[in-house]
Short mmCIF file of C-alpha atoms and ligand atoms in Angstrom, two decimals:
data_model
loop_
_atom_site.label_atom_id
_atom_site.label_comp_id
_atom_site.label_asym_id
_atom_site.label_seq_id
_atom_site.Cartn_x
_atom_site.Cartn_y
_atom_site.Cartn_z
CA UNK A 182 242.77 169.46 -101.35
CA UNK A 183 243.16 170.31 -97.66
CA UNK A 184 244.58 166.80 -97.11
CA UNK A 185 247.22 167.23 -99.81
CA UNK A 186 248.24 170.61 -98.39
CA UNK A 187 248.41 169.21 -94.85
CA UNK A 188 250.51 166.26 -96.00
CA UNK A 189 252.94 168.66 -97.61
CA UNK A 190 253.11 170.90 -94.53
CA UNK A 191 253.64 167.86 -92.27
CA UNK A 192 256.51 166.73 -94.45
CA UNK A 193 258.14 170.17 -94.16
CA UNK A 194 257.37 170.26 -90.42
CA UNK A 195 259.08 166.90 -89.80
CA UNK A 196 262.30 168.25 -91.26
CA UNK A 197 262.14 171.69 -89.67
CA UNK A 198 260.45 171.12 -86.30
CA UNK A 199 262.05 174.01 -84.44
CA UNK A 200 261.49 176.62 -87.12
CA UNK A 201 258.06 178.24 -86.53
CA UNK A 202 258.61 181.37 -88.64
CA UNK A 203 259.85 179.30 -91.59
CA UNK A 204 256.87 176.93 -91.31
CA UNK A 205 254.50 179.92 -91.14
CA UNK A 206 255.89 181.37 -94.39
CA UNK A 207 255.83 177.97 -96.17
CA UNK A 208 252.30 177.23 -95.02
CA UNK A 209 250.95 180.51 -96.42
CA UNK A 210 252.52 179.86 -99.81
CA UNK A 211 251.45 176.19 -99.86
CA UNK A 212 247.78 177.10 -99.40
CA UNK A 213 247.85 179.20 -102.58
CA UNK A 214 250.38 177.35 -104.70
CA UNK A 215 249.41 173.68 -104.21
CA UNK A 216 245.86 174.10 -105.63
CA UNK A 217 247.46 175.92 -108.60
CA UNK A 218 250.01 173.11 -109.12
CA UNK A 219 247.29 170.48 -109.07
CA UNK A 220 245.36 172.33 -111.78
CA UNK A 221 248.43 172.83 -113.98
CA UNK A 222 249.88 169.70 -115.52
CA UNK A 223 253.33 171.11 -116.24
CA UNK A 224 254.02 171.57 -112.52
CA UNK A 225 252.25 168.48 -111.25
CA UNK A 226 254.61 165.64 -110.33
CA UNK A 227 257.73 167.83 -110.44
CA UNK A 228 257.89 168.34 -106.65
CA UNK A 229 258.99 171.91 -107.31
CA UNK A 230 257.63 173.31 -104.04
CA UNK A 231 259.28 170.53 -102.05
CA UNK A 232 262.56 171.43 -103.72
CA UNK A 233 261.99 175.15 -103.09
CA UNK A 234 261.61 174.73 -99.32
CA UNK A 235 265.02 173.05 -99.02
CA UNK A 236 267.83 175.67 -99.08
CA UNK A 237 270.47 175.03 -101.73
CA UNK A 238 273.05 175.79 -99.06
CA UNK A 239 273.23 177.10 -95.47
CA UNK A 240 276.43 178.46 -94.00
CA UNK A 241 276.76 179.03 -90.25
CA UNK A 242 279.93 180.39 -88.73
CA UNK A 243 281.60 181.81 -85.63
CA UNK A 244 282.12 185.57 -85.47
CA UNK A 245 284.66 186.36 -82.76
CA UNK A 246 285.60 190.00 -82.13
CA UNK A 247 286.98 192.25 -79.39
CA UNK A 248 284.82 194.92 -77.75
CA UNK A 249 285.93 198.33 -76.45
CA UNK A 250 286.73 196.82 -73.02
CA UNK A 251 289.10 194.42 -74.77
CA UNK A 252 286.80 191.51 -73.98
CA UNK A 253 286.30 188.74 -76.54
CA UNK A 254 282.74 188.49 -77.85
CA UNK A 255 281.33 185.62 -79.88
CA UNK A 256 278.32 185.81 -82.20
CA UNK A 257 276.87 183.45 -84.76
CA UNK A 258 276.80 184.38 -88.43
CA UNK A 259 274.68 182.83 -91.18
CA UNK A 260 274.00 182.90 -94.88
CA UNK A 261 271.03 180.99 -96.27
CA UNK A 262 271.35 180.46 -100.03
CA UNK A 263 267.81 179.40 -100.79
CA UNK A 264 267.30 179.36 -104.54
CA UNK A 265 269.38 180.37 -107.57
CA UNK A 266 267.07 179.24 -110.38
CA UNK A 267 266.57 182.71 -111.88
CA UNK A 268 269.74 184.50 -110.79
CA UNK A 269 272.46 184.75 -108.12
CA UNK A 270 271.28 184.64 -104.50
CA UNK A 271 270.09 188.05 -103.38
CA UNK A 272 268.77 189.20 -100.02
CA UNK A 273 269.66 191.27 -96.99
CA UNK A 274 271.68 190.75 -93.83
CA UNK A 275 269.96 191.22 -90.47
CA UNK A 276 271.83 192.03 -87.26
CA UNK A 277 269.44 191.56 -84.33
CA UNK A 278 269.56 189.45 -81.15
CA UNK A 279 266.48 187.51 -82.32
CA UNK A 280 268.23 186.21 -85.46
CA UNK A 281 268.20 182.42 -85.80
CA UNK A 282 267.94 179.89 -88.61
CA UNK A 283 264.13 179.84 -88.58
CA UNK A 284 263.89 183.60 -89.11
CA UNK A 285 266.54 183.62 -91.83
CA UNK A 286 264.99 180.67 -93.66
CA UNK A 287 261.57 182.34 -93.61
CA UNK A 288 263.10 185.55 -94.96
CA UNK A 289 265.12 183.68 -97.62
CA UNK A 290 262.04 181.72 -98.69
CA UNK A 291 259.95 184.91 -98.99
CA UNK A 292 262.82 186.46 -100.92
CA UNK A 293 262.57 183.82 -103.70
CA UNK A 294 259.03 184.96 -104.53
CA UNK A 295 259.68 188.65 -103.99
CA UNK A 296 262.73 188.68 -106.26
CA UNK A 297 260.85 186.76 -108.91
CA UNK A 298 258.03 189.35 -108.80
CA UNK A 299 260.44 192.23 -109.44
CA UNK A 300 260.99 190.88 -113.00
CA UNK A 301 264.78 191.13 -112.40
CA UNK A 302 267.15 188.12 -112.53
CA UNK A 303 267.74 187.51 -108.81
CA UNK A 304 267.55 184.32 -106.76
CA UNK A 305 266.66 184.23 -103.05
CA UNK A 306 268.95 184.40 -100.03
CA UNK A 307 269.22 185.97 -96.58
CA UNK A 308 271.78 186.14 -93.82
CA UNK A 309 272.80 187.89 -90.66
CA UNK A 310 273.83 187.45 -87.08
CA UNK A 311 272.49 187.56 -83.53
CA UNK A 312 274.82 190.54 -82.97
CA UNK A 313 273.03 193.59 -81.52
CA UNK A 314 274.46 196.87 -82.89
CA UNK A 315 272.35 198.87 -80.40
CA UNK A 316 274.52 200.51 -77.76
CA UNK A 317 277.75 199.52 -79.53
CA UNK A 318 280.32 202.14 -80.55
CA UNK A 319 281.15 202.69 -84.23
CA UNK A 320 284.50 200.96 -83.77
CA UNK A 321 282.84 197.93 -82.16
CA UNK A 322 280.40 197.72 -85.08
CA UNK A 323 283.34 198.01 -87.49
CA UNK A 324 285.30 195.24 -85.76
CA UNK A 325 282.23 193.00 -85.74
CA UNK A 326 281.54 193.66 -89.46
CA UNK A 327 285.16 192.95 -90.37
CA UNK A 328 285.14 189.64 -88.49
CA UNK A 329 281.77 188.70 -90.02
CA UNK A 330 283.00 189.43 -93.56
CA UNK A 331 286.28 187.57 -92.99
CA UNK A 332 284.25 184.35 -93.17
CA UNK A 333 281.35 185.48 -95.39
CA UNK A 334 283.56 186.73 -98.23
CA UNK A 335 284.34 183.21 -99.47
CA UNK A 336 280.65 182.45 -100.00
CA UNK A 337 279.57 185.61 -101.84
CA UNK A 338 280.46 187.42 -105.07
CA UNK A 339 278.85 189.63 -107.72
CA UNK A 340 277.75 186.58 -109.76
CA UNK A 341 277.18 184.26 -106.82
CA UNK A 342 275.47 185.90 -103.86
CA UNK A 343 274.92 189.64 -103.29
CA UNK A 344 273.87 190.63 -99.74
CA UNK A 345 272.28 193.96 -98.73
CA UNK A 346 270.92 195.57 -95.56
CA UNK A 347 267.94 194.71 -93.37
CA UNK A 348 267.10 195.32 -89.70
CA UNK A 349 270.25 196.55 -87.94
CA UNK A 350 272.25 196.76 -91.17
CA UNK A 351 272.19 200.27 -92.63
CA UNK A 352 274.68 202.35 -94.59
CA UNK A 353 277.27 202.31 -91.77
CA UNK A 354 277.35 198.50 -91.60
CA UNK A 355 277.31 198.08 -95.42
CA UNK A 356 280.32 200.42 -95.57
CA UNK A 357 282.36 198.38 -93.08
CA UNK A 358 281.35 195.09 -94.74
CA UNK A 359 282.23 196.36 -98.22
CA UNK A 360 285.59 197.75 -97.04
CA UNK A 361 286.60 194.39 -95.59
CA UNK A 362 285.43 192.45 -98.68
CA UNK A 363 287.45 194.76 -100.92
CA UNK A 364 290.53 194.32 -98.75
CA UNK A 365 290.25 190.51 -98.70
CA UNK A 366 289.50 190.09 -102.42
CA UNK A 367 291.60 192.98 -103.69
CA UNK A 368 288.88 193.96 -106.12
CA UNK A 369 286.19 196.63 -106.36
CA UNK A 370 282.99 194.83 -107.34
CA UNK A 371 279.29 195.24 -106.69
CA UNK A 372 279.18 192.45 -104.13
CA UNK A 373 276.89 194.29 -101.73
CA UNK A 374 274.02 196.65 -102.47
CA UNK A 375 272.98 199.64 -100.42
CA UNK A 376 276.46 201.12 -100.90
CA UNK A 377 277.11 204.86 -100.57
CA UNK A 378 276.46 206.78 -103.78
CA UNK A 379 280.09 207.89 -104.09
CA UNK A 380 281.35 204.27 -104.01
CA UNK A 381 278.99 202.32 -106.25
CA UNK A 382 275.59 202.79 -104.62
CA UNK A 383 272.39 203.69 -106.44
CA UNK A 384 270.42 206.85 -105.91
CA UNK A 385 267.00 206.10 -104.33
CA UNK A 386 268.22 202.82 -102.76
CA UNK A 387 267.73 204.09 -99.18
CA UNK A 388 264.25 205.33 -100.09
CA UNK A 389 263.28 202.38 -102.30
CA UNK A 390 261.48 200.01 -99.92
CA UNK A 391 259.41 202.74 -98.26
CA UNK A 392 258.60 204.50 -101.54
CA UNK A 393 257.82 201.13 -103.15
CA UNK A 394 255.29 200.22 -100.44
CA UNK A 395 253.51 203.49 -101.05
CA UNK A 396 253.59 203.09 -104.86
CA UNK A 397 252.16 199.58 -104.54
CA UNK A 398 249.45 200.76 -102.13
CA UNK A 399 248.66 203.62 -104.49
CA UNK A 400 248.12 201.07 -107.29
CA UNK A 401 245.71 199.12 -105.06
CA UNK A 402 243.82 202.30 -104.15
CA UNK A 403 243.63 203.29 -107.82
CA UNK A 404 241.67 200.09 -108.55
CA UNK A 405 239.00 201.62 -106.27
CA UNK A 406 239.41 205.17 -107.60
CA UNK A 407 240.90 206.37 -104.31
CA UNK A 408 244.18 208.16 -103.56
CA UNK A 409 246.25 209.07 -100.48
CA UNK A 410 244.97 212.65 -100.22
CA UNK A 411 243.74 213.38 -96.67
CA UNK A 412 243.79 209.69 -95.77
CA UNK A 413 244.78 208.95 -92.19
CA UNK A 414 247.71 206.55 -92.14
CA UNK A 415 249.26 204.71 -89.21
CA UNK A 416 252.77 203.38 -89.56
CA UNK A 417 254.73 201.09 -87.24
CA UNK A 418 258.52 201.25 -87.07
CA UNK A 419 260.74 204.27 -87.47
CA UNK A 420 263.61 202.65 -89.34
CA UNK A 421 264.55 202.75 -92.99
CA UNK A 422 261.28 201.41 -94.43
CA UNK A 423 258.97 203.37 -92.10
CA UNK A 424 260.81 206.69 -92.60
CA UNK A 425 260.61 206.72 -96.39
CA UNK A 426 257.08 205.31 -96.49
CA UNK A 427 256.09 208.23 -94.23
CA UNK A 428 257.91 210.75 -96.44
CA UNK A 429 256.18 209.57 -99.61
CA UNK A 430 252.73 209.52 -97.99
CA UNK A 431 253.17 213.07 -96.68
CA UNK A 432 254.23 214.20 -100.18
CA UNK A 433 251.13 212.52 -101.63
CA UNK A 434 248.87 214.45 -99.23
CA UNK A 435 248.24 211.69 -96.68
CA UNK A 436 248.27 212.28 -92.92
CA UNK A 437 250.76 210.16 -90.99
CA UNK A 438 249.51 209.76 -87.40
CA UNK A 439 251.94 207.32 -85.80
CA UNK A 440 255.45 205.91 -85.88
CA UNK A 441 257.01 203.46 -83.43
CA UNK A 442 260.03 201.48 -82.32
CA UNK A 443 260.55 198.55 -80.00
CA UNK A 444 259.90 200.81 -76.98
CA UNK A 445 256.40 201.98 -78.03
CA UNK A 446 254.67 204.37 -80.43
CA UNK A 447 254.07 208.10 -80.82
CA UNK A 448 250.67 209.43 -81.89
CA UNK A 449 250.54 212.94 -83.29
CA UNK A 450 246.93 213.84 -84.01
CA UNK A 451 248.00 216.88 -86.07
CA UNK A 452 249.96 214.60 -88.37
CA UNK A 453 253.71 214.06 -88.72
CA UNK A 454 254.76 216.53 -91.43
CA UNK A 455 258.08 216.65 -93.29
CA UNK A 456 259.72 218.84 -90.66
CA UNK A 457 258.65 216.52 -87.85
CA UNK A 458 259.78 213.49 -89.87
CA UNK A 459 263.21 215.11 -90.23
CA UNK A 460 263.40 215.20 -86.40
CA UNK A 461 262.52 211.49 -86.23
CA UNK A 462 265.26 210.75 -88.77
CA UNK A 463 267.78 212.66 -86.65
CA UNK A 464 266.67 210.88 -83.47
CA UNK A 465 266.83 207.41 -85.05
CA UNK A 466 269.66 207.69 -87.59
CA UNK A 467 272.11 210.16 -86.06
CA UNK A 468 271.46 210.16 -82.30
CA UNK A 469 270.53 206.43 -82.45
CA UNK A 470 267.89 207.33 -79.84
CA UNK A 471 264.38 206.20 -78.92
CA UNK A 472 261.09 207.30 -80.47
CA UNK A 473 259.79 208.92 -77.23
CA UNK A 474 262.36 211.71 -77.75
CA UNK A 475 259.82 213.04 -80.30
CA UNK A 476 257.83 214.39 -77.34
CA UNK A 477 260.70 216.71 -76.42
CA UNK A 478 260.05 218.60 -79.67
CA UNK A 479 256.29 218.03 -79.96
CA UNK A 480 254.92 217.79 -76.40
CA UNK A 481 251.28 217.77 -77.55
CA UNK A 482 251.73 214.31 -79.05
CA UNK A 483 251.31 211.09 -77.09
CA UNK A 484 253.79 208.29 -76.39
CA UNK A 485 252.47 204.83 -75.50
CA UNK A 486 255.15 202.69 -73.94
CA UNK A 487 255.49 199.03 -75.01
CA UNK A 488 252.43 199.35 -77.25
CA UNK A 489 251.62 199.06 -80.93
CA UNK A 490 249.64 201.68 -82.80
CA UNK A 491 246.89 199.44 -84.24
CA UNK A 492 244.11 200.83 -81.99
CA UNK A 493 244.37 204.32 -83.54
CA UNK A 494 241.53 205.12 -85.96
CA UNK A 495 242.81 205.28 -89.53
CA UNK A 496 242.04 204.64 -93.21
CA UNK A 497 245.28 202.88 -94.08
CA UNK A 498 247.81 200.94 -91.99
CA UNK A 499 251.40 200.20 -92.97
CA UNK A 500 253.21 197.78 -90.64
CA UNK A 501 256.89 198.55 -91.29
CA UNK A 502 258.75 197.21 -88.21
CA UNK A 503 259.07 193.43 -87.97
CA UNK A 504 257.45 189.99 -88.35
CA UNK A 505 254.23 189.05 -86.52
CA UNK A 506 253.73 192.55 -85.11
CA UNK A 507 250.02 192.68 -86.04
CA UNK A 508 247.81 189.85 -84.75
CA UNK A 509 244.15 188.90 -85.09
CA UNK A 510 242.99 191.18 -82.25
CA UNK A 511 244.85 194.11 -83.81
CA UNK A 512 243.26 193.25 -87.17
CA UNK A 513 239.78 193.18 -85.60
CA UNK A 514 240.36 196.60 -84.07
CA UNK A 515 241.60 198.06 -87.34
CA UNK A 516 238.58 196.76 -89.28
CA UNK A 517 236.18 197.92 -86.55
CA UNK A 518 237.72 201.40 -86.73
CA UNK A 519 237.16 201.66 -90.48
CA UNK A 520 240.64 200.86 -91.84
CA UNK A 521 240.16 199.65 -95.41
CA UNK A 522 243.71 199.09 -96.65
CA UNK A 523 246.85 197.41 -95.28
CA UNK A 524 250.24 197.51 -97.01
CA UNK A 525 252.95 195.34 -95.49
CA UNK A 526 256.26 197.24 -95.42
CA UNK A 527 257.97 194.71 -93.15
CA UNK A 528 258.37 191.02 -93.96
CA UNK A 529 255.44 188.94 -92.64
CA UNK A 530 254.29 191.59 -90.10
CA UNK A 531 250.72 190.23 -90.03
CA UNK A 532 249.99 186.85 -88.44
CA UNK A 533 248.13 184.26 -90.57
CA UNK A 534 244.85 184.73 -88.66
CA UNK A 535 245.10 188.53 -89.04
CA UNK A 536 245.51 188.08 -92.82
CA UNK A 537 242.56 185.69 -92.91
CA UNK A 538 240.44 188.30 -91.14
CA UNK A 539 241.46 191.00 -93.64
CA UNK A 540 240.69 188.75 -96.61
CA UNK A 541 237.33 187.67 -95.16
CA UNK A 542 236.40 191.33 -94.68
CA UNK A 543 237.50 192.17 -98.24
CA UNK A 544 240.06 194.67 -96.98
CA UNK A 545 242.67 195.72 -99.56
CA UNK A 546 245.66 193.74 -98.30
CA UNK A 547 249.16 193.85 -99.83
CA UNK A 548 251.53 191.06 -98.71
CA UNK A 549 255.13 192.12 -98.07
CA UNK A 550 256.60 189.94 -100.78
CA UNK A 551 254.80 192.17 -103.29
CA UNK A 552 254.56 195.54 -101.55
CA UNK A 553 258.06 195.75 -100.06
CA UNK A 554 259.86 194.43 -103.16
CA UNK A 555 260.95 197.96 -104.12
CA UNK A 556 264.09 197.69 -101.98
CA UNK A 557 265.45 194.60 -103.63
CA UNK A 558 264.30 195.92 -107.01
CA UNK A 559 266.51 198.99 -106.68
CA UNK A 560 269.27 196.72 -105.35
CA UNK A 561 268.90 194.91 -108.68
CA UNK A 562 269.20 198.27 -110.43
CA UNK A 563 272.32 199.00 -108.35
CA UNK A 564 273.82 195.71 -109.62
CA UNK A 565 272.95 196.70 -113.18
CA UNK A 566 274.60 200.11 -112.76
CA UNK A 567 277.71 198.48 -111.22
CA UNK A 568 278.00 196.15 -114.23
CA UNK A 569 277.53 199.05 -116.62
CA UNK A 570 279.99 201.23 -114.64
CA UNK A 571 277.41 203.96 -114.97
CA UNK A 572 274.94 205.79 -112.70
CA UNK A 573 271.35 206.63 -113.47
CA UNK A 574 269.85 209.87 -112.15
CA UNK A 575 267.45 210.04 -109.21
CA UNK A 576 264.55 210.59 -111.58
CA UNK A 577 265.54 207.63 -113.78
CA UNK A 578 265.77 205.23 -110.83
CA UNK A 579 262.53 206.49 -109.29
CA UNK A 580 260.73 206.03 -112.61
CA UNK A 581 262.07 202.46 -112.94
CA UNK A 582 260.97 201.75 -109.34
CA UNK A 583 257.46 203.06 -110.06
CA UNK A 584 257.25 200.86 -113.17
CA UNK A 585 258.42 197.79 -111.31
CA UNK A 586 255.83 198.31 -108.55
CA UNK A 587 253.18 198.81 -111.24
CA UNK A 588 254.22 195.55 -112.93
CA UNK A 589 254.20 193.64 -109.62
CA UNK A 590 250.70 194.92 -108.98
CA UNK A 591 249.67 193.81 -112.46
CA UNK A 592 251.10 190.31 -111.88
CA UNK A 593 249.10 190.05 -108.65
CA UNK A 594 245.92 190.89 -110.56
CA UNK A 595 246.57 188.07 -113.08
CA UNK A 596 246.43 185.34 -110.44
CA UNK A 597 244.58 187.09 -107.60
CA UNK A 598 241.43 188.52 -109.18
CA UNK A 599 238.23 187.12 -107.68
CA UNK A 600 234.63 188.30 -108.02
CA UNK A 601 234.61 191.96 -106.83
CA UNK A 602 237.87 191.46 -104.94
CA UNK A 603 241.60 191.05 -105.50
CA UNK A 604 243.32 188.48 -103.29
CA UNK A 605 246.84 189.92 -103.48
CA UNK A 606 248.26 187.16 -101.27
CA UNK A 607 247.23 184.49 -103.75
CA UNK A 608 248.21 186.69 -106.69
CA UNK A 609 251.73 187.34 -105.37
CA UNK A 610 252.37 183.74 -104.31
CA UNK A 611 251.36 182.23 -107.64
CA UNK A 612 252.96 184.91 -109.85
CA UNK A 613 256.23 184.63 -107.88
CA UNK A 614 256.11 180.83 -108.04
CA UNK A 615 255.51 180.46 -111.79
CA UNK A 616 258.74 182.13 -112.97
CA UNK A 617 260.97 180.23 -110.53
CA UNK A 618 259.19 176.91 -111.11
CA UNK A 619 259.54 177.24 -114.89
CA UNK A 620 263.27 177.89 -114.52
CA UNK A 621 263.72 174.97 -112.11
CA UNK A 622 261.94 172.57 -114.42
CA UNK A 623 263.99 173.77 -117.42
CA UNK A 624 267.22 173.27 -115.46
CA UNK A 625 266.44 169.68 -114.46
CA UNK A 626 266.59 168.01 -111.06
CA UNK A 627 269.51 169.78 -109.38
P1 LIG B 247 265.52 199.16 -89.42
O1 LIG B 247 266.48 198.44 -88.56
O2 LIG B 247 265.94 200.37 -90.16
O3 LIG B 247 264.21 199.55 -88.58
C1 LIG B 247 263.47 198.58 -87.92
C2 LIG B 247 262.37 199.27 -87.13
O4 LIG B 247 261.50 198.28 -86.57
C3 LIG B 247 262.89 200.09 -85.97
O5 LIG B 247 262.01 201.14 -85.71
C4 LIG B 247 262.87 199.06 -84.84
O6 LIG B 247 262.80 199.63 -83.55
C5 LIG B 247 261.58 198.34 -85.15
N1 LIG B 247 261.64 196.97 -84.62
C6 LIG B 247 262.56 196.02 -84.91
N2 LIG B 247 262.31 194.90 -84.22
C7 LIG B 247 261.20 195.16 -83.50
C8 LIG B 247 260.43 194.40 -82.61
N3 LIG B 247 260.75 193.13 -82.30
N4 LIG B 247 259.33 194.99 -82.05
C9 LIG B 247 259.00 196.26 -82.35
N5 LIG B 247 259.69 197.04 -83.20
C10 LIG B 247 260.77 196.48 -83.76
O7 LIG B 247 264.95 198.05 -90.43
P2 LIG B 247 264.21 198.25 -91.81
O8 LIG B 247 263.34 199.45 -91.76
O9 LIG B 247 265.21 198.10 -92.89
O10 LIG B 247 263.31 196.91 -91.86
C11 LIG B 247 261.98 196.89 -91.32
C12 LIG B 247 261.24 195.69 -91.91
O11 LIG B 247 261.20 195.81 -93.34
C13 LIG B 247 261.87 194.32 -91.65
O12 LIG B 247 260.84 193.35 -91.55
C14 LIG B 247 262.68 194.08 -92.91
O13 LIG B 247 262.93 192.69 -93.13
C15 LIG B 247 261.74 194.64 -93.95
N6 LIG B 247 262.35 195.00 -95.22
C16 LIG B 247 263.39 195.89 -95.29
C17 LIG B 247 263.93 196.23 -96.52
C18 LIG B 247 264.99 197.27 -96.65
O14 LIG B 247 265.32 197.62 -97.79
N7 LIG B 247 265.53 197.82 -95.57
C19 LIG B 247 263.46 195.59 -97.75
C20 LIG B 247 262.30 194.76 -97.59
C21 LIG B 247 261.80 194.45 -96.36
P3 LIG B 247 264.16 199.81 -82.69
O15 LIG B 247 264.86 201.01 -83.27
O16 LIG B 247 263.67 200.00 -81.30
O17 LIG B 247 264.94 198.54 -82.86
#
């Protein structure tokens, strides 16, 4: 078996030599899915996984724009249209200096499985640019977004490819992108999700990924008759996902001890309550500041520069910042300190050897493609509302989100249950694969 898997990975490696993040994501899936394919005749011989790792289309383009000093800036824009077997391409846009094809292909590949798990009809895609919105004025961000959309608009559409936000792309950027799309196409359609509520957005979309991570984790805890009450939780990140994960945990009675950004983390031993979280939201979303400003308001807390929070004693850890932010040494420390549950809020935040350590120690471990699927799920609900020309209430969307996370958890159990343990990684990979593979086989070799 190991030989077959290695042959497959080598084949993918030979075609994608300079794409470590993409190879990491493919390798994780291959280890779970190839043994399943070999045992199941209908998939064997169809080369479905080999087809899945090749994007249906990749677009790369120049984004030229003029900054506030009237200097010409040039960035690179991308859209990776990975798989449309079960629906139009769907996945976020990331604006961050680290963006390259490897990162976008890993994210688009993960998105195929995640979207499949949501039960909604959405294929997998991802895009973005190496543009850094940090430190840029609103008008610079607007000019960049307009230039970016001036090329992207010809590749997307409400039945073709529907982008959304991700790191560096929040409601401000979605607004500028949507405005330019509307101007170029002269039509008001649901071509982006994460829109403002007054112009086609869904209630609960900003909250959805963070809430969804907590709902999924709650389902895992329930299997062990545990809940969030009085559990000590450490969170990394202080962006969209981290903020709403923190809010939901606090409301469920958990104690949030840390939040972070790329400059370091804050540790508040008394717990970050709703009022303190509000301050973090102001610092990050309105002032566009750094997490250490928290100490101005709460001087008894601690700020650790250029560090990650994984050495703080906790029951539950939710990595919600970025890929590969939690390695094997961090995992060892967490397990040693008694952490019994990890829910990935970010995409691929744990390295493969960290995941292996969690699984070997029978830690409850939720992979991002299952636990952070709430965001794209509510994006799917936003698309449905746009098609209906109707809006559901906050309560209705939240209820649908809860149900979707419950169903994703159930799917993971079907393929991930082992003796006295649930391997959610295996469960999510196989459950996500089956639906897409069935559709690809039905649609022939295309
Ligand atoms: P935001 O841009 O809102 O926040 C990102 C957070 O992570 C910020 O606190 C940022 O710090 C921190 N961060 C980013 N890069 C690094 C880094 N290299 N090292 C340390 N910290 C870093 O993004 P989101 O909250 O939307 O996304 C977070 C993660 O969740 C990503 O992996 C994303 O792909 C994933 N995700 C997001 C979804 C969504 O709906 N938004 C849906 C599903 C997954 P700083 O402010 O200093 O940059």
